[in-house]
PDB file of C-alpha atoms in Angstrom:
ATOM      1  CA  MET A   1      64.202  29.971 -21.975  1.00  0.00           C
ATOM      2  CA  GLY A   2      65.968  27.932 -19.306  1.00  0.00           C
ATOM      3  CA  ASP A   3      66.588  28.827 -15.664  1.00  0.00           C
ATOM      4  CA  TYR A   4      70.276  29.752 -15.880  1.00  0.00           C
ATOM      5  CA  GLY A   5      69.479  33.430 -15.378  1.00  0.00           C
ATOM      6  CA  GLY A   6      72.930  34.701 -16.371  1.00  0.00           C
ATOM      7  CA  ARG A   7      74.749  33.371 -13.304  1.00  0.00           C
ATOM      8  CA  ALA A   8      78.459  33.339 -13.982  1.00  0.00           C
ATOM      9  CA  PHE A   9      81.196  30.888 -13.169  1.00  0.00           C
ATOM     10  CA  PRO A  10      83.714  32.308 -10.671  1.00  0.00           C
ATOM     11  CA  ILE A  11      85.879  34.763 -12.577  1.00  0.00           C
ATOM     12  CA  GLY A  12      89.032  33.414 -10.975  1.00  0.00           C
ATOM     13  CA  TRP A  13      88.282  29.950 -12.321  1.00  0.00           C
ATOM     14  CA  LEU A  14      87.388  31.137 -15.810  1.00  0.00           C
ATOM     15  CA  GLY A  15      90.826  32.663 -16.318  1.00  0.00           C
ATOM     16  CA  GLY A  16      91.768  32.010 -19.926  1.00  0.00           C
ATOM     17  CA  PHE A  17      88.715  29.879 -20.600  1.00  0.00           C
ATOM     18  CA  GLU A  18      86.316  31.500 -23.046  1.00  0.00           C
ATOM     19  CA  GLU A  19      83.117  29.687 -23.915  1.00  0.00           C
ATOM     20  CA  VAL A  20      83.443  31.111 -27.422  1.00  0.00           C
ATOM     21  CA  ASP A  21      86.447  32.198 -29.433  1.00  0.00           C
ATOM     22  CA  PRO A  22      85.703  35.483 -31.247  1.00  0.00           C
ATOM     23  CA  ARG A  23      87.784  34.179 -34.144  1.00  0.00           C
ATOM     24  CA  GLU A  24      85.138  31.488 -34.665  1.00  0.00           C
ATOM     25  CA  THR A  25      82.288  34.012 -34.742  1.00  0.00           C
ATOM     26  CA  PRO A  26      81.374  35.952 -37.901  1.00  0.00           C
ATOM     27  CA  PRO A  27      82.422  39.595 -37.379  1.00  0.00           C
ATOM     28  CA  THR A  28      79.051  40.831 -38.638  1.00  0.00           C
ATOM     29  CA  LEU A  29      77.426  39.589 -35.423  1.00  0.00           C
ATOM     30  CA  GLY A  30      79.049  42.326 -33.352  1.00  0.00           C
ATOM     31  CA  ASP A  31      80.468  42.645 -29.851  1.00  0.00           C
ATOM     32  CA  VAL A  32      77.085  42.417 -28.115  1.00  0.00           C
ATOM     33  CA  ASN A  33      76.593  38.941 -29.495  1.00  0.00           C
ATOM     34  CA  ILE A  34      80.055  37.873 -28.366  1.00  0.00           C
ATOM     35  CA  GLU A  35      78.776  38.543 -24.852  1.00  0.00           C
ATOM     36  CA  LEU A  36      75.586  36.623 -25.637  1.00  0.00           C
ATOM     37  CA  ALA A  37      77.715  33.761 -26.954  1.00  0.00           C
ATOM     38  CA  ARG A  38      79.538  33.621 -23.626  1.00  0.00           C
ATOM     39  CA  HIS A  39      76.208  33.421 -21.833  1.00  0.00           C
ATOM     40  CA  LEU A  40      75.135  30.583 -24.118  1.00  0.00           C
ATOM     41  CA  GLY A  41      78.354  28.710 -23.379  1.00  0.00           C
ATOM     42  CA  SER A  42      77.835  29.185 -19.648  1.00  0.00           C
ATOM     43  CA  TYR A  43      74.212  28.117 -20.012  1.00  0.00           C
ATOM     44  CA  SER A  44      75.286  24.905 -21.741  1.00  0.00           C
ATOM     45  CA  LEU A  45      77.740  24.070 -18.964  1.00  0.00           C
ATOM     46  CA  HIS A  46      75.228  24.930 -16.238  1.00  0.00           C
ATOM     47  CA  ARG A  47      72.569  22.719 -17.816  1.00  0.00           C
ATOM     48  CA  CYS A  48      75.036  19.851 -18.240  1.00  0.00           C
ATOM     49  CA  LEU A  49      76.161  20.035 -14.608  1.00  0.00           C
ATOM     50  CA  ALA A  50      72.612  20.386 -13.299  1.00  0.00           C
ATOM     51  CA  ARG A  51      71.600  17.241 -15.203  1.00  0.00           C
ATOM     52  CA  VAL A  52      74.582  15.287 -13.856  1.00  0.00           C
ATOM     53  CA  ARG A  53      73.739  16.374 -10.325  1.00  0.00           C
ATOM     54  CA  ALA A  54      70.058  15.506 -10.739  1.00  0.00           C
ATOM     55  CA  GLN A  55      70.946  12.021 -11.989  1.00  0.00           C
ATOM     56  CA  GLY A  56      72.978  11.436  -8.829  1.00  0.00           C
ATOM     57  CA  HIS A  57      75.898   9.584 -10.411  1.00  0.00           C
ATOM     58  CA  GLY A  58      78.494  12.342 -10.213  1.00  0.00           C
ATOM     59  CA  GLY A  59      81.071  12.952 -12.895  1.00  0.00           C
ATOM     60  CA  MET A  60      84.087  14.913 -14.002  1.00  0.00           C
ATOM     61  CA  LEU A  61      84.602  17.298 -16.898  1.00  0.00           C
ATOM     62  CA  VAL A  62      88.091  18.256 -18.060  1.00  0.00           C
ATOM     63  CA  LEU A  63      88.706  21.290 -20.280  1.00  0.00           C
ATOM     64  CA  VAL A  64      91.897  21.140 -22.341  1.00  0.00           C
ATOM     65  CA  PRO A  65      93.547  23.929 -24.369  1.00  0.00           C
ATOM     66  CA  SER A  66      92.844  23.189 -28.025  1.00  0.00           C
ATOM     67  CA  THR A  67      96.518  23.601 -28.901  1.00  0.00           C
ATOM     68  CA  ASP A  68      97.515  20.914 -26.371  1.00  0.00           C
ATOM     69  CA  ALA A  69      94.904  18.285 -27.206  1.00  0.00           C
ATOM     70  CA  LEU A  70      97.144  16.054 -29.322  1.00  0.00           C
ATOM     71  CA  ARG A  71      99.848  16.091 -26.653  1.00  0.00           C
ATOM     72  CA  LEU A  72      97.603  15.537 -23.649  1.00  0.00           C
ATOM     73  CA  VAL A  73      95.094  12.990 -24.973  1.00  0.00           C
ATOM     74  CA  GLY A  74      96.072   9.472 -25.995  1.00  0.00           C
ATOM     75  CA  PRO A  75      96.830   5.926 -24.805  1.00  0.00           C
ATOM     76  CA  ALA A  76     100.117   6.956 -23.144  1.00  0.00           C
ATOM     77  CA  ALA A  77      99.296  10.596 -22.386  1.00  0.00           C
ATOM     78  CA  VAL A  78      98.103  12.319 -19.228  1.00  0.00           C
ATOM     79  CA  LEU A  79      94.482  11.905 -20.369  1.00  0.00           C
ATOM     80  CA  ARG A  80      93.791   8.334 -21.483  1.00  0.00           C
ATOM     81  CA  PRO A  81      90.295   7.873 -22.918  1.00  0.00           C
ATOM     82  CA  LYS A  82      88.569   4.529 -22.927  1.00  0.00           C
ATOM     83  CA  TYR A  83      86.584   6.015 -25.791  1.00  0.00           C
ATOM     84  CA  GLY A  84      88.856   8.331 -27.753  1.00  0.00           C
ATOM     85  CA  VAL A  85      87.329  10.634 -30.341  1.00  0.00           C
ATOM     86  CA  LEU A  86      90.027  13.174 -31.175  1.00  0.00           C
ATOM     87  CA  HIS A  87      88.942  13.496 -34.807  1.00  0.00           C
ATOM     88  CA  ASN A  88      85.239  14.320 -34.978  1.00  0.00           C
ATOM     89  CA  ASP A  89      82.933  17.208 -35.828  1.00  0.00           C
ATOM     90  CA  PHE A  90      81.458  17.610 -32.338  1.00  0.00           C
ATOM     91  CA  GLY A  91      83.015  21.016 -31.691  1.00  0.00           C
ATOM     92  CA  ALA A  92      82.293  22.215 -35.219  1.00  0.00           C
ATOM     93  CA  ARG A  93      78.634  21.258 -34.823  1.00  0.00           C
ATOM     94  CA  TYR A  94      78.445  23.194 -31.556  1.00  0.00           C
ATOM     95  CA  ARG A  95      80.028  26.277 -33.125  1.00  0.00           C
ATOM     96  CA  ALA A  96      77.694  26.045 -36.125  1.00  0.00           C
ATOM     97  CA  LEU A  97      74.692  25.874 -33.799  1.00  0.00           C
ATOM     98  CA  LEU A  98      76.036  28.784 -31.773  1.00  0.00           C
ATOM     99  CA  THR A  99      76.508  30.853 -34.927  1.00  0.00           C
ATOM    100  CA  ARG A 100      72.920  30.152 -36.002  1.00  0.00           C
ATOM    101  CA  LEU A 101      71.649  31.165 -32.557  1.00  0.00           C
ATOM    102  CA  LEU A 102      73.635  34.387 -32.661  1.00  0.00           C
ATOM    103  CA  ALA A 103      72.515  35.182 -36.198  1.00  0.00           C
ATOM    104  CA  ARG A 104      68.859  34.689 -35.277  1.00  0.00           C
ATOM    105  CA  SER A 105      69.300  36.770 -32.119  1.00  0.00           C
ATOM    106  CA  THR A 106      70.830  39.558 -34.200  1.00  0.00           C
ATOM    107  CA  ALA A 107      67.958  39.401 -36.684  1.00  0.00           C
ATOM    108  CA  LEU A 108      65.527  39.760 -33.763  1.00  0.00           C
ATOM    109  CA  ASP A 109      67.576  42.631 -32.280  1.00  0.00           C
ATOM    110  CA  LEU A 110      68.113  40.775 -29.001  1.00  0.00           C
ATOM    111  CA  SER A 111      70.885  42.806 -27.422  1.00  0.00           C
ATOM    112  CA  SER A 112      71.115  41.135 -24.010  1.00  0.00           C
ATOM    113  CA  TRP A 113      70.767  37.793 -22.274  1.00  0.00           C
ATOM    114  CA  ALA A 114      67.608  39.049 -20.555  1.00  0.00           C
ATOM    115  CA  ALA A 115      66.024  39.851 -23.920  1.00  0.00           C
ATOM    116  CA  TYR A 116      67.104  36.478 -25.287  1.00  0.00           C
ATOM    117  CA  ARG A 117      65.445  34.619 -22.406  1.00  0.00           C
ATOM    118  CA  LEU A 118      62.127  36.390 -22.990  1.00  0.00           C
ATOM    119  CA  ALA A 119      62.063  35.816 -26.751  1.00  0.00           C
ATOM    120  CA  THR A 120      59.146  33.804 -28.133  1.00  0.00           C
ATOM    121  CA  ASP A 121      60.373  33.425 -31.707  1.00  0.00           C
ATOM    122  CA  GLY A 122      59.750  29.860 -32.892  1.00  0.00           C
ATOM    123  CA  GLU A 123      62.992  29.484 -34.838  1.00  0.00           C
ATOM    124  CA  LEU A 124      65.067  30.773 -31.926  1.00  0.00           C
ATOM    125  CA  GLN A 125      63.315  28.446 -29.493  1.00  0.00           C
ATOM    126  CA  GLN A 126      64.020  25.470 -31.757  1.00  0.00           C
ATOM    127  CA  LEU A 127      67.710  26.384 -31.904  1.00  0.00           C
ATOM    128  CA  HIS A 128      67.739  26.826 -28.140  1.00  0.00           C
ATOM    129  CA  THR A 129      66.242  23.351 -27.753  1.00  0.00           C
ATOM    130  CA  GLU A 130      69.082  21.969 -29.878  1.00  0.00           C
ATOM    131  CA  MET A 131      71.558  23.724 -27.570  1.00  0.00           C
ATOM    132  CA  GLU A 132      69.892  22.075 -24.580  1.00  0.00           C
ATOM    133  CA  GLN A 133      70.110  18.686 -26.287  1.00  0.00           C
ATOM    134  CA  PHE A 134      73.832  19.282 -26.800  1.00  0.00           C
ATOM    135  CA  ALA A 135      74.247  20.006 -23.070  1.00  0.00           C
ATOM    136  CA  ASP A 136      72.222  16.914 -22.173  1.00  0.00           C
ATOM    137  CA  LEU A 137      74.493  14.788 -24.351  1.00  0.00           C
ATOM    138  CA  LEU A 138      77.523  16.115 -22.470  1.00  0.00           C
ATOM    139  CA  ALA A 139      75.854  15.132 -19.203  1.00  0.00           C
ATOM    140  CA  ASP A 140      75.160  11.630 -20.499  1.00  0.00           C
ATOM    141  CA  LEU A 141      78.808  11.232 -21.532  1.00  0.00           C
ATOM    142  CA  MET A 142      79.836  12.270 -18.016  1.00  0.00           C
ATOM    143  CA  ALA A 143      77.881   9.278 -16.690  1.00  0.00           C
ATOM    144  CA  VAL A 144      80.513   6.941 -18.152  1.00  0.00           C
ATOM    145  CA  ASP A 145      83.119   5.880 -15.583  1.00  0.00           C
ATOM    146  CA  GLY A 146      86.062   8.260 -15.936  1.00  0.00           C
ATOM    147  CA  ALA A 147      86.178  11.877 -17.049  1.00  0.00           C
ATOM    148  CA  LEU A 148      84.736  13.630 -20.079  1.00  0.00           C
ATOM    149  CA  ALA A 149      87.426  15.621 -21.901  1.00  0.00           C
ATOM    150  CA  LEU A 150      86.594  18.619 -24.089  1.00  0.00           C
ATOM    151  CA  ASP A 151      88.735  21.296 -25.610  1.00  0.00           C
ATOM    152  CA  LYS A 152      87.860  24.851 -24.667  1.00  0.00           C
ATOM    153  CA  GLN A 153      85.714  25.266 -27.768  1.00  0.00           C
ATOM    154  CA  PHE A 154      83.558  22.273 -26.751  1.00  0.00           C
ATOM    155  CA  GLY A 155      85.348  19.897 -29.087  1.00  0.00           C
ATOM    156  CA  LEU A 156      84.969  16.300 -27.858  1.00  0.00           C
ATOM    157  CA  LEU A 157      88.335  14.670 -27.060  1.00  0.00           C
ATOM    158  CA  GLY A 158      87.195  11.535 -25.285  1.00  0.00           C
ATOM    159  CA  PHE A 159      85.126  10.083 -22.474  1.00  0.00           C
ATOM    160  CA  GLY A 160      85.712   7.398 -19.907  1.00  0.00           C
ATOM    161  CA  VAL A 161      89.041   9.204 -19.485  1.00  0.00           C
ATOM    162  CA  GLU A 162      91.638   7.990 -16.992  1.00  0.00           C
ATOM    163  CA  ILE A 163      93.826  10.749 -15.563  1.00  0.00           C
ATOM    164  CA  ALA A 164      97.428   9.562 -15.396  1.00  0.00           C
ATOM    165  CA  ALA A 165      98.983  12.692 -13.884  1.00  0.00           C
ATOM    166  CA  PRO A 166     101.544  12.223 -11.095  1.00  0.00           C
ATOM    167  CA  ALA A 167     100.887  13.152  -7.486  1.00  0.00           C
ATOM    168  CA  PRO A 168     101.400  16.888  -6.910  1.00  0.00           C
ATOM    169  CA  PRO A 169     104.761  17.892  -5.411  1.00  0.00           C
ATOM    170  CA  THR A 170     103.010  20.037  -2.805  1.00  0.00           C
ATOM    171  CA  PRO A 171     100.853  18.594  -0.014  1.00  0.00           C
ATOM    172  CA  TYR A 172      98.347  21.436  -0.317  1.00  0.00           C
ATOM    173  CA  VAL A 173      95.576  22.685  -2.541  1.00  0.00           C
ATOM    174  CA  TYR A 174      93.765  25.954  -1.906  1.00  0.00           C
ATOM    175  CA  ARG A 175      90.081  26.671  -1.392  1.00  0.00           C
ATOM    176  CA  ALA A 176      89.021  29.997  -2.919  1.00  0.00           C
ATOM    177  CA  LEU A 177      87.016  32.083  -0.473  1.00  0.00           C
ATOM    178  CA  ASP A 178      85.937  34.610  -3.103  1.00  0.00           C
ATOM    179  CA  ALA A 179      85.015  34.550  -6.788  1.00  0.00           C
ATOM    180  CA  GLU A 180      88.356  35.999  -7.863  1.00  0.00           C
ATOM    181  CA  GLY A 181      90.405  33.518  -5.847  1.00  0.00           C
ATOM    182  CA  THR A 182      92.378  36.231  -4.082  1.00  0.00           C
ATOM    183  CA  GLN A 183      91.524  34.879  -0.626  1.00  0.00           C
ATOM    184  CA  LEU A 184      92.716  31.306  -0.216  1.00  0.00           C
ATOM    185  CA  GLN A 185      92.612  28.658   2.482  1.00  0.00           C
ATOM    186  CA  ALA A 186      95.088  25.768   2.354  1.00  0.00           C
ATOM    187  CA  GLU A 187      93.752  22.216   2.528  1.00  0.00           C
ATOM    188  CA  ALA A 188      95.417  18.823   2.262  1.00  0.00           C
ATOM    189  CA  ALA A 189      95.859  17.721  -1.347  1.00  0.00           C
ATOM    190  CA  ASP A 190      94.843  14.175  -0.439  1.00  0.00           C
ATOM    191  CA  SER A 191      91.481  15.287   0.935  1.00  0.00           C
ATOM    192  CA  GLY A 192      88.291  14.764  -1.016  1.00  0.00           C
ATOM    193  CA  GLY A 193      87.186  11.874  -3.166  1.00  0.00           C
ATOM    194  CA  THR A 194      88.874  10.072  -6.037  1.00  0.00           C
ATOM    195  CA  ARG A 195      87.623  12.533  -8.644  1.00  0.00           C
ATOM    196  CA  HIS A 196      88.774  15.531  -6.620  1.00  0.00           C
ATOM    197  CA  ARG A 197      92.280  14.145  -6.199  1.00  0.00           C
ATOM    198  CA  ALA A 198      92.481  13.316  -9.907  1.00  0.00           C
ATOM    199  CA  ALA A 199      91.452  16.881 -10.755  1.00  0.00           C
ATOM    200  CA  TYR A 200      94.141  18.259  -8.437  1.00  0.00           C
ATOM    201  CA  ARG A 201      96.812  16.052 -10.012  1.00  0.00           C
ATOM    202  CA  LEU A 202      95.826  17.035 -13.528  1.00  0.00           C
ATOM    203  CA  CYS A 203      95.717  20.763 -12.874  1.00  0.00           C
ATOM    204  CA  GLN A 204      99.028  20.644 -11.023  1.00  0.00           C
ATOM    205  CA  ALA A 205     100.686  18.781 -13.897  1.00  0.00           C
ATOM    206  CA  GLU A 206      99.090  20.812 -16.704  1.00  0.00           C
ATOM    207  CA  ALA A 207      98.480  24.466 -15.885  1.00  0.00           C
ATOM    208  CA  GLY A 208      96.312  25.016 -18.963  1.00  0.00           C
ATOM    209  CA  CYS A 209      93.747  22.398 -17.977  1.00  0.00           C
ATOM    210  CA  GLN A 210      90.671  23.067 -15.871  1.00  0.00           C
ATOM    211  CA  ALA A 211      88.324  20.596 -14.237  1.00  0.00           C
ATOM    212  CA  ILE A 212      84.798  20.439 -12.873  1.00  0.00           C
ATOM    213  CA  VAL A 213      83.901  17.686 -10.419  1.00  0.00           C
ATOM    214  CA  VAL A 214      80.308  16.798  -9.563  1.00  0.00           C
ATOM    215  CA  SER A 215      80.084  14.643  -6.443  1.00  0.00           C
ATOM    216  CA  GLN A 216      77.410  12.013  -5.975  1.00  0.00           C
ATOM    217  CA  ASP A 217      76.034  14.120  -3.122  1.00  0.00           C
ATOM    218  CA  GLY A 218      75.527  17.004  -5.561  1.00  0.00           C
ATOM    219  CA  GLY A 219      78.506  19.167  -4.645  1.00  0.00           C
ATOM    220  CA  ILE A 220      80.271  20.903  -7.531  1.00  0.00           C
ATOM    221  CA  ARG A 221      83.935  21.852  -7.428  1.00  0.00           C
ATOM    222  CA  LEU A 222      85.812  23.874 -10.054  1.00  0.00           C
ATOM    223  CA  VAL A 223      89.579  23.362 -10.168  1.00  0.00           C
ATOM    224  CA  ARG A 224      92.456  25.094 -11.913  1.00  0.00           C
ATOM    225  CA  GLN A 225      96.087  26.010 -11.373  1.00  0.00           C
ATOM    226  CA  ARG A 226      97.271  29.566 -10.979  1.00  0.00           C
ATOM    227  CA  ALA A 227     100.818  30.652 -10.143  1.00  0.00           C
ATOM    228  CA  GLU A 228     101.720  27.007  -9.406  1.00  0.00           C
ATOM    229  CA  GLN A 229      98.915  26.692  -6.858  1.00  0.00           C
ATOM    230  CA  VAL A 230      95.962  24.368  -7.395  1.00  0.00           C
ATOM    231  CA  ILE A 231      92.849  26.327  -6.453  1.00  0.00           C
ATOM    232  CA  PHE A 232      89.256  25.161  -6.211  1.00  0.00           C
ATOM    233  CA  TRP A 233      85.910  26.917  -5.932  1.00  0.00           C
ATOM    234  CA  ASN A 234      82.755  25.517  -4.360  1.00  0.00           C
ATOM    235  CA  GLN A 235      80.480  28.517  -4.950  1.00  0.00           C
ATOM    236  CA  LEU A 236      78.839  27.516  -8.237  1.00  0.00           C
ATOM    237  CA  ILE A 237      75.070  28.018  -8.072  1.00  0.00           C
ATOM    238  CA  LEU A 238      72.843  26.065 -10.457  1.00  0.00           C
TER     239      LEU A 238
END
């Protein structure tokens, strides 16, 4: 199911971002399914980004710590949505779907992502299709001018988002030369397109935020701050 194949986001970019919070997952599903849940979260993001790239319009996705959403999103905040949806059940619906997928996988004794991909169970395939539809909806929201803002549990915070972060105090951002981001190459902070510069400003101003920029030419850049340095990765493979 799907062509994601278990490819991971760069570990240095993931940092504190978890595609699933174990506290949201019934304990009876076990540790193996927590790992499967992370794969499903990565799969959803990969599918979303691949769809945005295929459509050729580019886009930007911002991931916000759930605890900071009320502070960071609003008409006078750093993230200013044209279409604000702070209070909705989007994230809850995703988590409910994820829980159903994990429960069915457990019932089928699917203990790995490889086993999940090869499964032919009709109920599981239907749930997987719903997960793909969720990812496609995210991609469609990214087509709106401005950024799509989610919390880190896939709760929808707004779309058509303007980023009102100030210019970074440093003239440099840093290109990661490895997945961990231990080897860095300095580049001018004012390089890149409008979306890239907005992502740099946001991540410099708010260390807990992360951003993904899809360029119209298909390039994908993952941005975050670490130790007061804004770092980006270009190695994502879809």
